[in-house]
mmCIF file of C-alpha atoms in Angstrom:
data_model
loop_
_atom_site.group_PDB
_atom_site.id
_atom_site.type_symbol
_atom_site.label_atom_id
_atom_site.label_comp_id
_atom_site.label_asym_id
_atom_site.label_seq_id
_atom_site.Cartn_x
_atom_site.Cartn_y
_atom_site.Cartn_z
ATOM 1 C CA GLY A 1 19.661 71.049 -17.743
ATOM 2 C CA GLU A 2 20.340 69.213 -20.973
ATOM 3 C CA ASN A 3 19.470 65.533 -21.207
ATOM 4 C CA VAL A 4 20.831 63.333 -23.992
ATOM 5 C CA GLU A 5 19.445 59.879 -24.689
ATOM 6 C CA GLN A 6 21.406 57.509 -26.941
ATOM 7 C CA HIS A 7 20.199 54.299 -28.604
ATOM 8 C CA PRO A 8 20.967 51.497 -28.956
ATOM 9 C CA SER A 9 23.341 50.736 -26.110
ATOM 10 C CA THR A 10 24.859 47.859 -28.094
ATOM 11 C CA LEU A 11 24.914 47.251 -31.832
ATOM 12 C CA SER A 12 26.359 44.297 -33.690
ATOM 13 C CA VAL A 13 26.711 44.350 -37.491
ATOM 14 C CA GLN A 14 28.424 42.329 -40.163
ATOM 15 C CA GLU A 15 31.419 43.820 -41.912
ATOM 16 C CA GLY A 16 30.256 45.884 -44.869
ATOM 17 C CA ASP A 17 26.840 46.644 -43.387
ATOM 18 C CA SER A 18 25.745 50.090 -42.241
ATOM 19 C CA ALA A 19 25.358 51.149 -38.620
ATOM 20 C CA VAL A 20 23.089 53.871 -37.283
ATOM 21 C CA ILE A 21 23.189 55.352 -33.779
ATOM 22 C CA LYS A 22 20.520 57.791 -32.649
ATOM 23 C CA CYS A 23 20.456 60.486 -29.996
ATOM 24 C CA THR A 24 17.797 62.829 -28.708
ATOM 25 C CA TYR A 25 18.319 65.970 -26.693
ATOM 26 C CA SER A 26 16.091 68.098 -24.517
ATOM 27 C CA ASP A 27 17.421 71.662 -24.723
ATOM 28 C CA SER A 28 16.011 73.297 -27.835
ATOM 29 C CA ALA A 29 18.789 75.911 -27.658
ATOM 30 C CA SER A 30 21.517 73.267 -28.135
ATOM 31 C CA ASN A 31 23.687 74.279 -31.066
ATOM 32 C CA TYR A 32 26.665 71.935 -31.293
ATOM 33 C CA PHE A 33 26.617 68.144 -31.577
ATOM 34 C CA PRO A 34 29.893 66.197 -31.635
ATOM 35 C CA TRP A 35 30.387 62.451 -31.907
ATOM 36 C CA TYR A 36 33.267 60.673 -30.222
ATOM 37 C CA LYS A 37 34.738 57.224 -30.761
ATOM 38 C CA GLN A 38 36.431 55.498 -27.856
ATOM 39 C CA GLU A 39 38.363 52.308 -28.446
ATOM 40 C CA LEU A 40 39.044 50.037 -25.524
ATOM 41 C CA GLY A 41 41.580 51.619 -23.184
ATOM 42 C CA LYS A 42 41.932 54.716 -25.352
ATOM 43 C CA ARG A 43 40.807 58.309 -25.103
ATOM 44 C CA PRO A 44 37.593 59.525 -26.777
ATOM 45 C CA GLN A 45 38.380 60.910 -30.221
ATOM 46 C CA LEU A 46 36.228 63.376 -32.117
ATOM 47 C CA ILE A 47 35.109 61.780 -35.372
ATOM 48 C CA ILE A 48 32.558 64.266 -36.655
ATOM 49 C CA ASP A 49 30.502 67.181 -35.410
ATOM 50 C CA ILE A 50 27.596 69.255 -36.639
ATOM 51 C CA ARG A 51 26.225 72.656 -35.753
ATOM 52 C CA SER A 52 22.599 73.627 -35.529
ATOM 53 C CA ASN A 53 22.610 75.616 -38.773
ATOM 54 C CA VAL A 54 23.434 72.487 -40.785
ATOM 55 C CA GLY A 55 21.181 69.497 -41.415
ATOM 56 C CA GLU A 56 23.738 66.967 -42.551
ATOM 57 C CA LYS A 57 27.499 66.532 -42.678
ATOM 58 C CA LYS A 58 29.518 63.778 -44.277
ATOM 59 C CA ASP A 59 33.135 62.664 -43.981
ATOM 60 C CA GLN A 60 33.985 59.623 -46.085
ATOM 61 C CA ARG A 61 32.081 56.676 -44.559
ATOM 62 C CA ILE A 62 30.682 58.701 -41.670
ATOM 63 C CA ALA A 63 27.718 61.052 -41.751
ATOM 64 C CA VAL A 64 25.677 62.873 -39.155
ATOM 65 C CA THR A 65 22.160 64.193 -39.567
ATOM 66 C CA LEU A 66 20.365 66.684 -37.365
ATOM 67 C CA ASN A 67 16.636 67.270 -37.006
ATOM 68 C CA LYS A 68 16.184 70.360 -34.847
ATOM 69 C CA THR A 69 12.415 70.167 -34.867
ATOM 70 C CA ALA A 70 12.407 66.671 -33.457
ATOM 71 C CA LYS A 71 15.540 67.348 -31.395
ATOM 72 C CA HIS A 72 17.399 64.307 -32.567
ATOM 73 C CA PHE A 73 20.611 63.588 -34.402
ATOM 74 C CA SER A 74 22.099 60.412 -35.789
ATOM 75 C CA LEU A 75 25.440 58.935 -36.740
ATOM 76 C CA HIS A 76 25.601 56.816 -39.872
ATOM 77 C CA ILE A 77 28.575 54.595 -40.661
ATOM 78 C CA THR A 78 28.563 52.890 -44.048
ATOM 79 C CA GLU A 79 30.650 49.920 -45.210
ATOM 80 C CA THR A 80 31.635 49.094 -41.651
ATOM 81 C CA GLN A 81 35.031 47.567 -40.967
ATOM 82 C CA PRO A 82 36.315 45.663 -37.916
ATOM 83 C CA GLU A 83 38.351 48.718 -36.905
ATOM 84 C CA ASP A 84 35.083 50.621 -36.495
ATOM 85 C CA SER A 85 34.412 48.477 -33.410
ATOM 86 C CA ALA A 86 34.386 50.830 -30.418
ATOM 87 C CA VAL A 87 32.095 52.750 -28.088
ATOM 88 C CA TYR A 88 30.524 55.778 -29.730
ATOM 89 C CA PHE A 89 29.285 58.755 -27.729
ATOM 90 C CA CYS A 90 27.032 61.538 -28.900
ATOM 91 C CA ALA A 91 26.981 64.872 -27.101
ATOM 92 C CA ALA A 92 25.050 68.107 -27.179
ATOM 93 C CA ARG A 93 26.111 71.560 -26.085
ATOM 94 C CA GLY A 94 23.186 73.219 -24.396
ATOM 95 C CA SER A 95 22.375 76.830 -23.601
ATOM 96 C CA ASN A 96 24.537 76.503 -20.484
ATOM 97 C CA TYR A 97 27.599 75.868 -22.692
ATOM 98 C CA LYS A 98 28.191 72.449 -21.181
ATOM 99 C CA LEU A 99 28.654 69.280 -23.204
ATOM 100 C CA THR A 100 26.213 66.590 -22.127
ATOM 101 C CA PHE A 101 27.037 63.094 -23.335
ATOM 102 C CA GLY A 102 24.872 60.142 -24.149
ATOM 103 C CA LYS A 103 25.705 56.922 -22.333
ATOM 104 C CA GLY A 104 27.393 55.393 -25.338
ATOM 105 C CA THR A 105 26.837 52.666 -27.926
ATOM 106 C CA LEU A 106 29.106 49.647 -28.093
ATOM 107 C CA LEU A 107 29.467 48.870 -31.796
ATOM 108 C CA THR A 108 30.837 45.479 -32.757
ATOM 109 C CA VAL A 109 31.661 44.799 -36.405
ATOM 110 C CA ASN A 110 31.930 41.082 -37.081
ATOM 111 C CA PRO A 111 34.316 40.011 -39.865
ATOM 112 C CA LYS B 1 51.263 69.656 -32.028
ATOM 113 C CA ALA B 2 51.515 67.410 -29.033
ATOM 114 C CA GLY B 3 48.192 66.158 -27.744
ATOM 115 C CA VAL B 4 46.607 66.579 -24.346
ATOM 116 C CA THR B 5 48.587 64.875 -21.623
ATOM 117 C CA GLN B 6 47.506 63.784 -18.167
ATOM 118 C CA THR B 7 49.478 62.642 -15.153
ATOM 119 C CA PRO B 8 49.499 60.316 -13.434
ATOM 120 C CA ARG B 9 47.889 57.676 -15.613
ATOM 121 C CA TYR B 10 46.964 55.406 -12.715
ATOM 122 C CA LEU B 11 46.369 56.014 -9.033
ATOM 123 C CA ILE B 12 45.341 53.866 -6.106
ATOM 124 C CA LYS B 13 44.122 55.652 -3.002
ATOM 125 C CA THR B 14 42.192 54.748 0.122
ATOM 126 C CA ARG B 15 38.978 56.266 1.392
ATOM 127 C CA GLY B 16 39.433 59.605 3.090
ATOM 128 C CA GLN B 17 42.601 60.525 1.222
ATOM 129 C CA GLN B 18 42.855 63.315 -1.287
ATOM 130 C CA VAL B 19 44.237 63.274 -4.803
ATOM 131 C CA THR B 20 45.479 65.791 -7.357
ATOM 132 C CA LEU B 21 45.374 65.116 -11.083
ATOM 133 C CA SER B 22 47.154 67.160 -13.710
ATOM 134 C CA CYS B 23 46.295 68.046 -17.295
ATOM 135 C CA SER B 24 48.416 69.804 -19.922
ATOM 136 C CA PRO B 25 46.358 71.068 -22.877
ATOM 137 C CA ILE B 26 47.349 71.285 -26.497
ATOM 138 C CA SER B 27 49.658 74.222 -27.039
ATOM 139 C CA GLY B 28 47.604 77.355 -27.674
ATOM 140 C CA HIS B 29 44.422 75.947 -26.173
ATOM 141 C CA ARG B 30 43.137 78.047 -23.310
ATOM 142 C CA SER B 31 40.181 76.011 -22.161
ATOM 143 C CA VAL B 32 40.394 72.841 -20.093
ATOM 144 C CA SER B 33 37.368 70.796 -19.134
ATOM 145 C CA TRP B 34 37.254 67.825 -16.800
ATOM 146 C CA TYR B 35 34.992 64.788 -17.031
ATOM 147 C CA GLN B 36 34.378 61.720 -14.913
ATOM 148 C CA GLN B 37 33.806 58.505 -16.845
ATOM 149 C CA THR B 38 32.225 55.485 -15.186
ATOM 150 C CA PRO B 39 30.603 52.408 -16.747
ATOM 151 C CA GLY B 40 27.205 53.242 -15.326
ATOM 152 C CA GLN B 41 27.044 56.995 -15.842
ATOM 153 C CA GLY B 42 29.122 57.539 -18.948
ATOM 154 C CA LEU B 43 30.942 60.856 -19.295
ATOM 155 C CA GLN B 44 29.884 63.495 -16.795
ATOM 156 C CA PHE B 45 31.031 67.085 -16.850
ATOM 157 C CA LEU B 46 32.911 68.318 -13.788
ATOM 158 C CA PHE B 47 34.044 71.831 -14.667
ATOM 159 C CA GLU B 48 35.639 74.054 -17.285
ATOM 160 C CA TYR B 49 38.484 76.501 -16.839
ATOM 161 C CA PHE B 50 39.377 79.295 -19.213
ATOM 162 C CA SER B 51 42.002 81.964 -18.587
ATOM 163 C CA GLU B 52 42.535 80.713 -15.039
ATOM 164 C CA THR B 53 38.853 81.131 -14.147
ATOM 165 C CA GLN B 54 36.223 78.473 -13.626
ATOM 166 C CA ARG B 55 33.635 79.194 -16.315
ATOM 167 C CA ASN B 56 31.240 76.346 -15.773
ATOM 168 C CA LYS B 57 30.531 73.634 -13.250
ATOM 169 C CA GLY B 58 28.734 70.297 -13.258
ATOM 170 C CA ASN B 59 26.691 68.675 -10.531
ATOM 171 C CA PHE B 60 29.447 67.317 -8.333
ATOM 172 C CA PRO B 61 29.993 67.931 -4.609
ATOM 173 C CA GLY B 62 32.419 70.523 -3.344
ATOM 174 C CA ARG B 63 35.007 67.795 -2.685
ATOM 175 C CA PHE B 64 35.814 68.145 -6.377
ATOM 176 C CA SER B 65 37.744 71.283 -7.176
ATOM 177 C CA GLY B 66 40.155 72.512 -9.765
ATOM 178 C CA ARG B 67 42.341 75.318 -10.903
ATOM 179 C CA GLN B 68 44.121 76.528 -13.982
ATOM 180 C CA PHE B 69 47.529 78.118 -14.222
ATOM 181 C CA SER B 70 48.726 80.949 -16.442
ATOM 182 C CA ASN B 71 50.206 78.427 -18.909
ATOM 183 C CA SER B 72 46.716 76.835 -19.214
ATOM 184 C CA ARG B 73 47.742 73.668 -17.399
ATOM 185 C CA SER B 74 45.034 72.530 -15.047
ATOM 186 C CA GLU B 75 44.801 70.472 -11.899
ATOM 187 C CA MET B 76 41.842 68.728 -10.378
ATOM 188 C CA ASN B 77 41.639 67.868 -6.707
ATOM 189 C CA VAL B 78 39.344 65.437 -4.958
ATOM 190 C CA SER B 79 39.310 65.535 -1.174
ATOM 191 C CA THR B 80 37.980 62.969 1.284
ATOM 192 C CA LEU B 81 37.859 60.239 -1.341
ATOM 193 C CA GLU B 82 34.912 57.849 -1.427
ATOM 194 C CA LEU B 83 34.674 54.427 -3.050
ATOM 195 C CA GLY B 84 32.301 55.892 -5.625
ATOM 196 C CA ASP B 85 34.998 58.277 -6.848
ATOM 197 C CA SER B 86 36.713 55.358 -8.588
ATOM 198 C CA ALA B 87 36.587 56.306 -12.247
ATOM 199 C CA LEU B 88 38.507 57.420 -15.285
ATOM 200 C CA TYR B 89 39.062 61.170 -15.109
ATOM 201 C CA LEU B 90 39.437 62.779 -18.502
ATOM 202 C CA CYS B 91 40.442 66.275 -19.328
ATOM 203 C CA ALA B 92 39.786 67.913 -22.662
ATOM 204 C CA SER B 93 41.217 71.065 -24.157
ATOM 205 C CA SER B 94 39.831 73.457 -26.732
ATOM 206 C CA PRO B 95 40.988 76.757 -28.194
ATOM 207 C CA GLY B 96 38.098 78.758 -26.781
ATOM 208 C CA GLN B 97 35.657 78.481 -23.947
ATOM 209 C CA GLY B 98 32.150 77.131 -23.915
ATOM 210 C CA ALA B 99 32.571 73.470 -24.858
ATOM 211 C CA GLU B 100 33.687 74.056 -28.408
ATOM 212 C CA THR B 101 35.554 71.309 -30.245
ATOM 213 C CA GLN B 102 37.290 69.392 -27.478
ATOM 214 C CA TYR B 103 40.297 67.091 -27.590
ATOM 215 C CA PHE B 104 40.651 64.538 -24.840
ATOM 216 C CA GLY B 105 43.657 63.379 -22.908
ATOM 217 C CA PRO B 106 44.296 59.696 -22.131
ATOM 218 C CA GLY B 107 42.773 59.996 -18.685
ATOM 219 C CA THR B 108 43.804 59.167 -15.152
ATOM 220 C CA ARG B 109 42.331 55.962 -13.790
ATOM 221 C CA LEU B 110 41.642 56.382 -10.080
ATOM 222 C CA LEU B 111 40.879 53.428 -7.858
ATOM 223 C CA VAL B 112 39.691 54.125 -4.326
ATOM 224 C CA LEU B 113 39.957 51.225 -1.891
#
C-alpha cells in the first residue's frame, strides 16, 4: 500500500520567516495530495490540495509543489505568523483510493 | 452549511466493553470515512462508506466495524475494547467517494481503562 513520509517532525521558526515541510510517497499512481492543519484540540482542516496534473498551487501565503518524478511534495508557508503554529499533515491518495497521512509536523512560530 | 458533527465527544470505557460512535456528515455529502488518530501513529484510515456500502477498508481488526444509513449518517462500532484502542476517532465527509476532498468532524476521544 501507500507509504507517506513527512519531514521534519518538528519545526521552529521566527515570525516572518518561511517554513517548508516535505513529504514523499511510494505509490506512483497517487493523484491527490491534500494538506491539513490541526491546532491543539481542534479538528484537522484542509488548507490546500494539489492534483497530479498540476506542479504548483498557491493560496496567499501558502503554496504546495509536487514533483511526480521524485514522488515528493512540499508545503511552503511564507511570512509566518504565530497563528500558523499547529501540526501540519500531508496526505496522498493512492491507487486504492485511500488517503494515507504523514505523521505530522509540529510547527512553532516564535513571536 | 453546518459542518461534520460527531457524538459523543468524549467516552471512557473499560477493557472488554464495546462502543458506538456517531458521525453526521455535511448536508449533501454521501461519503463518510473514519480515522483513528494516536500520537504515535498519526491518522490511520479505518474505512469509508458511500451510499450505505463500505467502499474501502484499512488494516484494522474485525473488532472495528461500521455502517451508514440512508441519510448518510454513519456509526462506528468497536467491540471487545483494548487499552490500545484509546485514541481520537475522526470522521470525515466528502461529496463523492474515493477519498476526495474531505472535511473532518471534531472527533470522539475514547479512553479505555
